Short mmCIF file of C-alpha atoms and ligand atoms in Angstrom, two decimals:
data_model
loop_
_atom_site.label_atom_id
_atom_site.label_comp_id
_atom_site.label_asym_id
_atom_site.label_seq_id
_atom_site.Cartn_x
_atom_site.Cartn_y
_atom_site.Cartn_z
CA UNK A 1 19.44 19.64 -3.28
CA UNK A 2 18.18 17.27 -5.65
CA UNK A 3 20.82 14.73 -7.24
CA UNK A 4 18.10 12.11 -8.56
CA UNK A 5 15.87 10.83 -9.52
CA UNK A 6 14.51 6.72 -8.20
CA UNK A 7 11.73 5.78 -11.01
CA UNK A 8 9.36 2.53 -10.26
CA UNK A 9 8.31 0.63 -12.85
CA UNK A 10 5.48 -1.14 -12.41
CA UNK A 11 2.50 2.02 -13.24
CA UNK A 12 4.67 4.83 -13.38
CA UNK A 13 7.10 4.15 -16.40
CA UNK A 14 4.13 2.28 -17.72
CA UNK A 15 0.88 1.16 -17.35
CA UNK A 16 1.56 -2.40 -17.51
CA UNK A 17 -0.61 -4.94 -14.97
CA UNK A 18 -3.39 -5.00 -16.27
CA UNK A 19 -2.15 -6.26 -20.98
CA UNK A 20 0.73 -7.02 -19.24
CA UNK A 21 1.72 -9.02 -16.25
CA UNK A 22 -1.73 -9.82 -15.91
CA UNK A 23 -2.10 -11.00 -19.52
CA UNK A 24 1.19 -12.90 -19.55
CA UNK A 25 0.36 -14.57 -15.86
CA UNK A 26 -2.78 -16.27 -17.52
CA UNK A 27 -1.23 -17.86 -20.58
CA UNK A 28 1.29 -19.05 -17.35
CA UNK A 29 -1.96 -20.41 -15.97
CA UNK A 30 -3.11 -22.21 -19.10
CA UNK A 31 0.42 -23.31 -20.48
CA UNK A 32 0.43 -24.97 -17.93
CA UNK A 33 -3.08 -26.58 -17.11
CA UNK A 34 -4.05 -24.31 -13.91
CA UNK A 35 -8.17 -24.49 -13.39
CA UNK A 36 -7.81 -20.86 -12.59
CA UNK A 37 -7.52 -16.87 -14.63
CA UNK A 38 -7.03 -13.36 -13.43
CA UNK A 39 -9.48 -11.25 -13.99
CA UNK A 40 -8.68 -7.24 -14.86
CA UNK A 41 -10.86 -6.56 -10.94
CA UNK A 42 -9.28 -10.14 -8.72
CA UNK A 43 -5.97 -8.95 -10.26
CA UNK A 44 -6.27 -4.97 -8.86
CA UNK A 45 -7.63 -7.14 -5.34
CA UNK A 46 -3.99 -9.08 -6.09
CA UNK A 47 -1.35 -6.49 -6.45
CA UNK A 48 -2.43 -5.95 -2.72
CA UNK A 49 0.69 -8.21 -3.04
CA UNK A 50 4.23 -7.41 -3.90
CA UNK A 51 5.91 -9.34 -5.87
CA UNK A 52 4.78 -11.53 -8.96
CA UNK A 53 5.84 -14.93 -7.32
CA UNK A 54 4.58 -13.63 -3.54
CA UNK A 55 1.42 -12.86 -5.06
CA UNK A 56 0.68 -16.72 -6.83
CA UNK A 57 1.16 -18.07 -3.64
CA UNK A 58 -1.10 -15.71 -2.13
CA UNK A 59 -3.65 -16.88 -4.35
CA UNK A 60 -3.40 -20.06 -3.96
CA UNK A 61 -4.36 -19.87 -0.38
CA UNK A 62 -7.88 -19.68 -2.42
CA UNK A 63 -7.88 -21.95 -5.24
CA UNK A 64 -8.34 -25.44 -3.80
CA UNK A 65 -6.99 -26.94 -7.81
CA UNK A 66 -3.47 -25.56 -5.77
CA UNK A 67 -0.95 -28.60 -4.69
CA UNK A 68 -1.64 -28.99 -1.02
CA UNK A 69 1.82 -29.84 -0.26
CA UNK A 70 4.09 -26.73 0.48
CA UNK A 71 7.30 -27.68 -1.72
CA UNK A 72 5.06 -28.65 -3.95
CA UNK A 73 3.12 -25.42 -4.01
CA UNK A 74 6.47 -23.60 -4.07
CA UNK A 75 7.61 -25.18 -7.02
CA UNK A 76 4.83 -24.78 -9.16
CA UNK A 77 4.55 -20.51 -7.91
CA UNK A 78 7.84 -21.18 -9.69
CA UNK A 79 7.14 -22.39 -12.49
CA UNK A 80 4.67 -20.44 -13.33
CA UNK A 81 6.19 -17.05 -12.55
CA UNK A 82 9.34 -17.95 -15.01
CA UNK A 83 7.15 -18.96 -17.40
CA UNK A 84 4.66 -15.65 -17.33
CA UNK A 85 8.37 -13.74 -17.07
CA UNK A 86 8.61 -14.96 -20.86
CA UNK A 87 5.04 -14.75 -21.57
CA UNK A 88 5.43 -11.17 -20.12
CA UNK A 89 8.93 -10.03 -21.93
CA UNK A 90 7.07 -11.00 -24.86
CA UNK A 91 4.35 -8.52 -24.48
CA UNK A 92 6.76 -6.54 -23.44
CA UNK A 93 9.47 -6.75 -26.65
CA UNK A 94 5.92 -5.93 -29.18
CA UNK A 95 5.18 -3.13 -27.73
CA UNK A 96 2.70 -3.11 -26.10
CA UNK A 97 2.52 -1.15 -22.85
CA UNK A 98 3.56 2.10 -23.93
CA UNK A 99 5.64 4.38 -21.85
CA UNK A 100 2.99 6.48 -20.05
CA UNK A 101 2.56 10.72 -20.45
CA UNK A 102 5.34 12.86 -19.40
CA UNK A 103 7.67 10.06 -18.26
CA UNK A 104 9.39 10.57 -21.55
CA UNK A 105 9.85 13.50 -21.37
CA UNK A 106 10.81 13.90 -18.04
CA UNK A 107 13.72 11.95 -18.39
CA UNK A 108 14.84 13.50 -21.40
CA UNK A 109 15.19 17.06 -19.06
CA UNK A 110 16.44 14.91 -16.79
CA UNK A 111 19.34 14.23 -19.58
CA UNK A 112 19.81 16.83 -20.59
CA UNK A 113 20.63 18.67 -16.78
CA UNK A 114 23.14 15.37 -15.90
CA UNK A 115 20.71 14.98 -12.85
CA UNK A 116 21.21 10.95 -12.01
CA UNK A 117 18.10 8.51 -12.74
CA UNK A 118 17.17 5.37 -11.04
CA UNK A 119 15.08 2.42 -11.42
CA UNK A 120 14.21 1.79 -8.29
CA UNK A 121 11.41 -1.91 -8.90
CA UNK A 122 10.64 -5.10 -7.53
CA UNK A 123 10.55 -7.21 -10.60
CA UNK A 124 13.68 -8.39 -12.31
CA UNK A 125 15.80 -7.41 -14.71
CA UNK A 126 14.49 -9.14 -17.95
CA UNK A 127 10.97 -7.07 -17.09
CA UNK A 128 12.73 -4.14 -17.45
CA UNK A 129 15.18 -3.89 -20.00
CA UNK A 130 12.34 -5.80 -21.86
CA UNK A 131 10.13 -3.02 -22.03
CA UNK A 132 12.76 -0.01 -21.69
CA UNK A 133 14.58 -1.24 -25.17
CA UNK A 134 11.90 -0.34 -26.54
CA UNK A 135 11.53 2.68 -26.03
CA UNK A 136 14.65 4.15 -24.79
CA UNK A 137 16.92 1.60 -27.54
CA UNK A 138 19.05 -0.54 -27.08
CA UNK A 139 22.15 1.18 -25.13
CA UNK A 140 18.90 2.56 -22.36
CA UNK A 141 20.62 0.70 -18.95
CA UNK A 142 23.70 3.51 -20.31
CA UNK A 143 21.06 6.10 -19.25
CA UNK A 144 20.50 5.38 -15.56
CA UNK A 145 22.83 5.27 -12.37
CA UNK A 146 21.34 2.87 -10.63
CA UNK A 147 19.10 -0.22 -11.86
CA UNK A 148 17.73 -2.03 -8.75
CA UNK A 149 15.56 -4.88 -9.30
CA UNK A 150 14.06 -7.40 -7.94
CA UNK A 151 17.86 -9.41 -8.15
CA UNK A 152 19.32 -6.83 -6.15
CA UNK A 153 16.31 -6.67 -3.44
CA UNK A 154 14.39 -10.16 -2.75
CA UNK A 155 12.33 -8.05 0.52
CA UNK A 156 9.16 -6.23 -1.91
CA UNK A 157 7.86 -3.26 -1.52
CA UNK A 158 7.04 -2.22 1.33
CA UNK A 159 10.16 -3.56 2.56
CA UNK A 160 12.58 -0.75 1.65
CA UNK A 161 15.37 -2.29 0.79
CA UNK A 162 15.11 -1.25 -2.71
CA UNK A 163 15.64 2.27 -1.98
CA UNK A 164 19.07 2.43 0.38
CA UNK A 165 20.11 -0.21 -2.33
CA UNK A 166 19.61 2.66 -5.04
CA UNK A 167 21.17 5.72 -1.93
CA UNK A 168 23.79 3.27 -1.44
CA UNK A 169 24.85 2.67 -5.53
CA UNK A 170 24.08 6.06 -6.39
CA UNK A 171 25.97 7.54 -2.96
CA UNK A 172 23.38 10.23 -1.76
CA UNK A 173 21.71 10.64 0.98
CA UNK A 174 17.25 10.32 1.51
CA UNK A 175 17.01 13.70 0.65
CA UNK A 176 19.04 14.17 -2.39
CA UNK A 177 16.46 11.68 -4.43
CA UNK A 178 12.86 11.49 -5.08
CA UNK A 179 10.77 9.10 -5.78
CA UNK A 180 8.53 8.31 -8.36
CA UNK A 181 5.65 5.98 -7.30
CA UNK A 182 2.37 4.97 -8.20
CA UNK A 183 1.60 1.85 -4.91
CA UNK A 184 0.85 2.73 -1.95
CA UNK A 185 3.50 -0.66 -0.81
CA UNK A 186 5.51 1.57 -3.50
CA UNK A 187 5.83 4.96 -1.06
CA UNK A 188 5.76 3.15 1.78
CA UNK A 189 8.90 1.25 1.12
CA UNK A 190 10.55 5.47 0.03
CA UNK A 191 9.63 6.72 2.57
CA UNK A 192 11.25 4.17 4.70
CA UNK A 193 14.61 5.00 2.57
CA UNK A 194 13.52 8.88 3.46
CA UNK A 195 13.03 9.01 -0.45
CA UNK A 196 10.27 11.75 -0.48
CA UNK A 197 7.79 10.88 -3.68
CA UNK A 198 6.35 12.21 -6.19
CA UNK A 199 2.69 10.04 -6.80
CA UNK A 200 1.61 9.63 -10.48
CA UNK A 201 -1.62 7.73 -9.40
CA UNK A 202 -2.47 4.34 -11.92
CA UNK A 203 -5.70 2.42 -13.50
CA UNK A 204 -4.78 0.23 -10.17
CA UNK A 205 -3.71 2.50 -8.07
CA UNK A 206 -6.48 5.44 -8.66
CA UNK A 207 -6.87 6.10 -4.51
CA UNK A 208 -3.49 5.46 -3.30
CA UNK A 209 -2.88 8.22 -0.83
CA UNK A 210 -1.20 11.23 -1.16
CA UNK A 211 -0.77 12.15 2.14
CA UNK A 212 3.10 12.74 3.34
CA UNK A 213 3.94 12.62 -0.40
CA UNK A 214 6.09 16.45 -2.08
CA UNK A 215 3.10 15.72 -4.46
CA UNK A 216 0.56 13.78 -6.65
CA UNK A 217 -1.31 13.81 -9.34
CA UNK A 218 -2.55 11.55 -12.33
CA UNK A 219 -0.06 12.00 -14.95
CA UNK A 220 3.53 13.86 -15.60
CA UNK A 221 1.52 13.83 -18.95
CA UNK A 222 -1.07 17.20 -17.49
CA UNK A 223 -0.17 19.88 -14.79
CA UNK A 224 -4.06 19.17 -14.02
CA UNK A 225 -5.82 18.59 -10.71
CA UNK A 226 -1.45 18.22 -9.05
CA UNK A 227 -1.76 18.70 -5.11
CA UNK A 228 0.04 21.22 -4.68
CA UNK A 229 -0.56 22.77 -7.67
CA UNK A 230 1.81 22.55 -10.63
CA UNK A 231 2.65 25.30 -12.68
CA UNK A 232 -0.79 25.79 -15.13
CA UNK A 233 1.38 27.56 -17.38
CA UNK A 234 3.02 24.10 -18.41
CA UNK A 235 2.03 21.33 -19.95
CA UNK A 236 3.65 18.36 -18.05
CA UNK A 237 5.29 17.73 -15.38
CA UNK A 238 8.89 19.63 -15.57
CA UNK A 239 12.24 19.11 -13.06
CA UNK A 240 11.39 22.46 -13.09
CA UNK A 241 8.70 21.76 -11.23
CA UNK A 242 10.37 19.33 -9.21
CA UNK A 243 13.04 20.95 -7.72
CA UNK A 244 10.53 23.44 -6.77
CA UNK A 245 8.50 20.80 -5.16
CA UNK A 246 11.12 19.24 -3.95
CA UNK A 247 12.69 23.10 -2.54
CA UNK A 248 9.66 23.13 -0.91
CA UNK A 249 9.00 20.14 0.59
CA UNK A 250 11.42 20.95 3.25
CA UNK A 251 10.17 23.49 4.05
CA UNK A 252 6.47 21.85 4.85
CA UNK A 253 5.23 17.71 4.17
CA UNK A 254 8.77 16.24 4.57
CA UNK A 255 10.25 17.62 7.43
C1 LIG B 301 4.98 -3.70 -9.57
C2 LIG B 301 5.20 -5.56 -8.83
C3 LIG B 301 5.56 -6.93 -8.84
C4 LIG B 301 5.20 -6.92 -11.07
C5 LIG B 301 4.96 -8.04 -11.23
O1 LIG B 301 6.56 -3.92 -8.58
O2 LIG B 301 4.25 -5.55 -7.85
O3 LIG B 301 5.40 -7.89 -8.74
O4 LIG B 301 3.32 -7.13 -10.58
O5 LIG B 301 6.96 -7.82 -11.46
P1 LIG B 301 6.49 -2.16 -8.89
P2 LIG B 301 6.95 -9.42 -11.13
O6 LIG B 301 6.16 -1.27 -8.78
O7 LIG B 301 7.63 -2.19 -8.16
O8 LIG B 301 7.74 -2.04 -10.73
O9 LIG B 301 6.33 -11.03 -11.46
O10 LIG B 301 8.08 -9.33 -11.92
O11 LIG B 301 6.84 -10.05 -9.42
MG1 LIG B 302 4.24 0.54 -9.01
#
């Protein structure tokens, strides 16, 4: 029986990457007079590396202006990442990163039904708080029975640590939860923890593979184009719809 929904953050709760993290990284580069910038297209490629600091270190390998010394490179990445998060939280608090369509309604379905909610993300607690305080109010944390972020799960997706910790916190088995994810790394992390996935494709991951997930679609805010199909009479993906996919999943894809 379904007992919890576990939400990824970046790309799933909100489209935070292009106009949030990417812009904040570029501001951090500028502030520290680092001579490179990340275009929208560059950033799409770089998102194959989960974790902002890990992404910086990965990119520095191709930047001729990056420090050659390993320790200096790590120190610069750490400084840039801290600064990026300061800029990012400012952007998130400004309200520039709205929740994706259907997210607020699905969270409300869960609250009404008493279904547990969790956050399972590669980003930091501060970034999640900055995003969710604006959308869900100062007491947003009380609505989530588990909030697992980079601080608790330093091994980034596709490592399953973040999902395993969330299940431990909730005291649930993997099959009692459903992960809502947008990226291939996120899907893999959930699946390695045994948690069935609903895939909501995002700006940077429009082609995330839908094989092996309970359901895949473009938006929780619409019933169009979902595989398997969603209730044609509904206007959005509801908790009831997710319960149906979950129940059906154990008779087909997940088994
Ligand atoms: C997405 C990520 C993160 C963000 C940046 O996390 O991979 O690295 O791009 O955040 P998720 P940080 O989809 O799991 O929410 O700089 O804090 O890593
Ligand atoms: Mg994501």
